[in-house]
Amino acid sequence: MSGAKEGAILVVFGATGDLTHRKLIPAVAELRRAGLLKGALEIVGYARQDLDDASFRDLLRQTVEGDGTDDVIASTCYVRGDFRDAAGYEQLAKRLQEIERGGSYAGRLYYLAAPPSFYTDIFRGIGAAGLAKEEGGFRRIVVEKPFGGDLATAQELNAELHEVFDEKQVFRIDHYLGKETVQNILVLRFANGIFEPLWNRRYIDHVQITVAESLGVEHRGRYYEEAGALRDMMQNHLLQLMTLIAMEPPVAFEADAVRNEKVKVLRAIRLPAPHEVPRLTVRGQYGKGEIGGERVPGYRQEPDVAPDSNRETFAALKLHVENWRWADVPFYLRTGKRLQQRASEISVQFQRAPQRLFPREARLKPNVLRLRIQPDEGITLSVGAKVPGMKIELRDVEMEFDYDSFGQRGTEAYERLLHDALIGDSTLFTRKDEVEAAWQVVDAIERGWQQEESGPEIYPAGSWGPESADELLHHDGRRWHLR
Ligand code: BG6
């Protein structure tokens, strides 16, 4: 017998969509270049379009960009099949067996890159064709977001998924967890002794999380009309960032140990009653405006968007984590499209010194630890310092760490996540209970919004969102750091 099997087969459902050429093929090429793929990785595309191996490769060649992608494309193949039709899955099973007869493969990774309305059909199709059984190798499934549209649909989806796969076979993607700067939150907090003693309600005044985009909805109007900023960004990316900031130290850097702590945070978020929602949240929608000197249309003028749409493209929330560490410390979360600039940042604002010793000390800003997630990745700690000279004069200064100082390129989110799914490490993927707990928070807000008579507040494209988002903090005597 030979040693451990090393290769794997990646089956992409919905292979003719954007994700394959934009993210997956370049990620495979980069993993290959970096020597991070053990053995062969065969890619099997599955989709409805009438293609064969050669025309599938041609299609990829027209759209994929990046070094080393030609070799990856050359080793792809294609199975044509409907997501609802058993014959397609039978065909796929045959193709997989053929490939497996010709090489040594540790298992198969099924990747759902199809529209979410087909997820259930695909789970069932895989199950009925016996493709989920771990006979002769691992069988794992990567599920892209959105995972459901509210708690009930997420629970149904989980139930369907678990008819076919065990939780340990499931990898739910939140690509923010694959970002270097996001993984670094855990390292910063738990590989350094100085933060943990301060990381609580005694020393932290509040936390701000901003994920701002300058782009609009682009060609995704149809999807976005359903989703909005709350489902598209808050439910996953921003709440995930919040869990990493708020979680307790895990007992080990292992998938379940980390995720146990994250889910506790989500469960500890106080769910606002509908009548409290207007006081704790803001929703906005971009109107026309100017970004980087260019005039851009409003959301309601975008393709596939209803001219009277009330879908939010901006959301700001004030959340509370009800546990001993965080009681009374607000977490302000904010995300929006067509904002002034693309910038994602977490700021942890510390309380002021308990006593003022110096003249005009009150003019200093409070200490803020800013984790710049993207772009311009880095960490800044602002402190007060004495200006050189005979007088006691204080000024704000910044201690700065820049990711560029490593002098090496970071791993792209999809490279990291694809790699981890192939080796079976689910630390950076969201677990069933986590995704459901996040929906619970979103549902509570959505219920409040549905009872509101007014729609979202219109903000000009190129601004920092509705004025009410500023008032949300002013009301508490605070302000957004990023603006
Ligand atoms: C996706 C959302 O999950 O994240 C998009 O669906 C959004 O609407 C994107 O633009 C932002 O990701 P990133 O990595 O560019 O910050």
PDB file of C-alpha atoms in Angstrom, residues 147 151 154-162 165-168 170-172 235 256 259 263 266-267 429-439:
ATOM      1  CA  PHE A 147     -27.097  31.120   4.888  1.00  0.00           C
ATOM      2  CA  LEU A 151     -33.768  32.484  11.734  1.00  0.00           C
ATOM      3  CA  ALA A 154     -31.573  29.261   8.426  1.00  0.00           C
ATOM      4  CA  GLN A 155     -32.921  26.564  10.736  1.00  0.00           C
ATOM      5  CA  GLU A 156     -34.672  24.861   7.822  1.00  0.00           C
ATOM      6  CA  LEU A 157     -31.497  25.007   5.797  1.00  0.00           C
ATOM      7  CA  ASN A 158     -29.493  23.555   8.662  1.00  0.00           C
ATOM      8  CA  ALA A 159     -32.050  20.776   9.059  1.00  0.00           C
ATOM      9  CA  GLU A 160     -31.834  19.929   5.344  1.00  0.00           C
ATOM     10  CA  LEU A 161     -28.066  20.062   5.432  1.00  0.00           C
ATOM     11  CA  HIS A 162     -27.908  17.748   8.429  1.00  0.00           C
ATOM     12  CA  PHE A 165     -23.968  15.877   6.273  1.00  0.00           C
ATOM     13  CA  ASP A 166     -22.706  15.884   9.853  1.00  0.00           C
ATOM     14  CA  GLU A 167     -21.699  19.230  11.280  1.00  0.00           C
ATOM     15  CA  LYS A 168     -18.042  18.220  11.137  1.00  0.00           C
ATOM     16  CA  VAL A 170     -19.841  21.385   6.983  1.00  0.00           C
ATOM     17  CA  PHE A 171     -17.885  24.593   6.298  1.00  0.00           C
ATOM     18  CA  ARG A 172     -20.076  27.722   6.275  1.00  0.00           C
ATOM     19  CA  GLN A 235     -25.655  39.198  10.178  1.00  0.00           C
ATOM     20  CA  ASP A 256     -14.821  24.039  18.649  1.00  0.00           C
ATOM     21  CA  ARG A 259     -16.503  28.701  18.255  1.00  0.00           C
ATOM     22  CA  VAL A 263     -21.430  31.644  20.116  1.00  0.00           C
ATOM     23  CA  LEU A 266     -23.922  36.083  20.149  1.00  0.00           C
ATOM     24  CA  ARG A 267     -26.236  34.535  22.703  1.00  0.00           C
ATOM     25  CA  PHE A 429     -16.026  28.782   9.541  1.00  0.00           C
ATOM     26  CA  THR A 430     -19.320  29.480  11.288  1.00  0.00           C
ATOM     27  CA  ARG A 431     -20.995  26.669  13.142  1.00  0.00           C
ATOM     28  CA  LYS A 432     -24.707  25.858  13.024  1.00  0.00           C
ATOM     29  CA  ASP A 433     -25.518  27.378  16.415  1.00  0.00           C
ATOM     30  CA  GLU A 434     -23.458  30.465  15.596  1.00  0.00           C
ATOM     31  CA  VAL A 435     -25.254  31.229  12.384  1.00  0.00           C
ATOM     32  CA  GLU A 436     -28.623  30.750  14.076  1.00  0.00           C
ATOM     33  CA  ALA A 437     -27.710  32.944  17.061  1.00  0.00           C
ATOM     34  CA  ALA A 438     -26.658  35.703  14.642  1.00  0.00           C
ATOM     35  CA  TRP A 439     -30.002  35.490  12.847  1.00  0.00           C
TER      36      TRP A 439
END
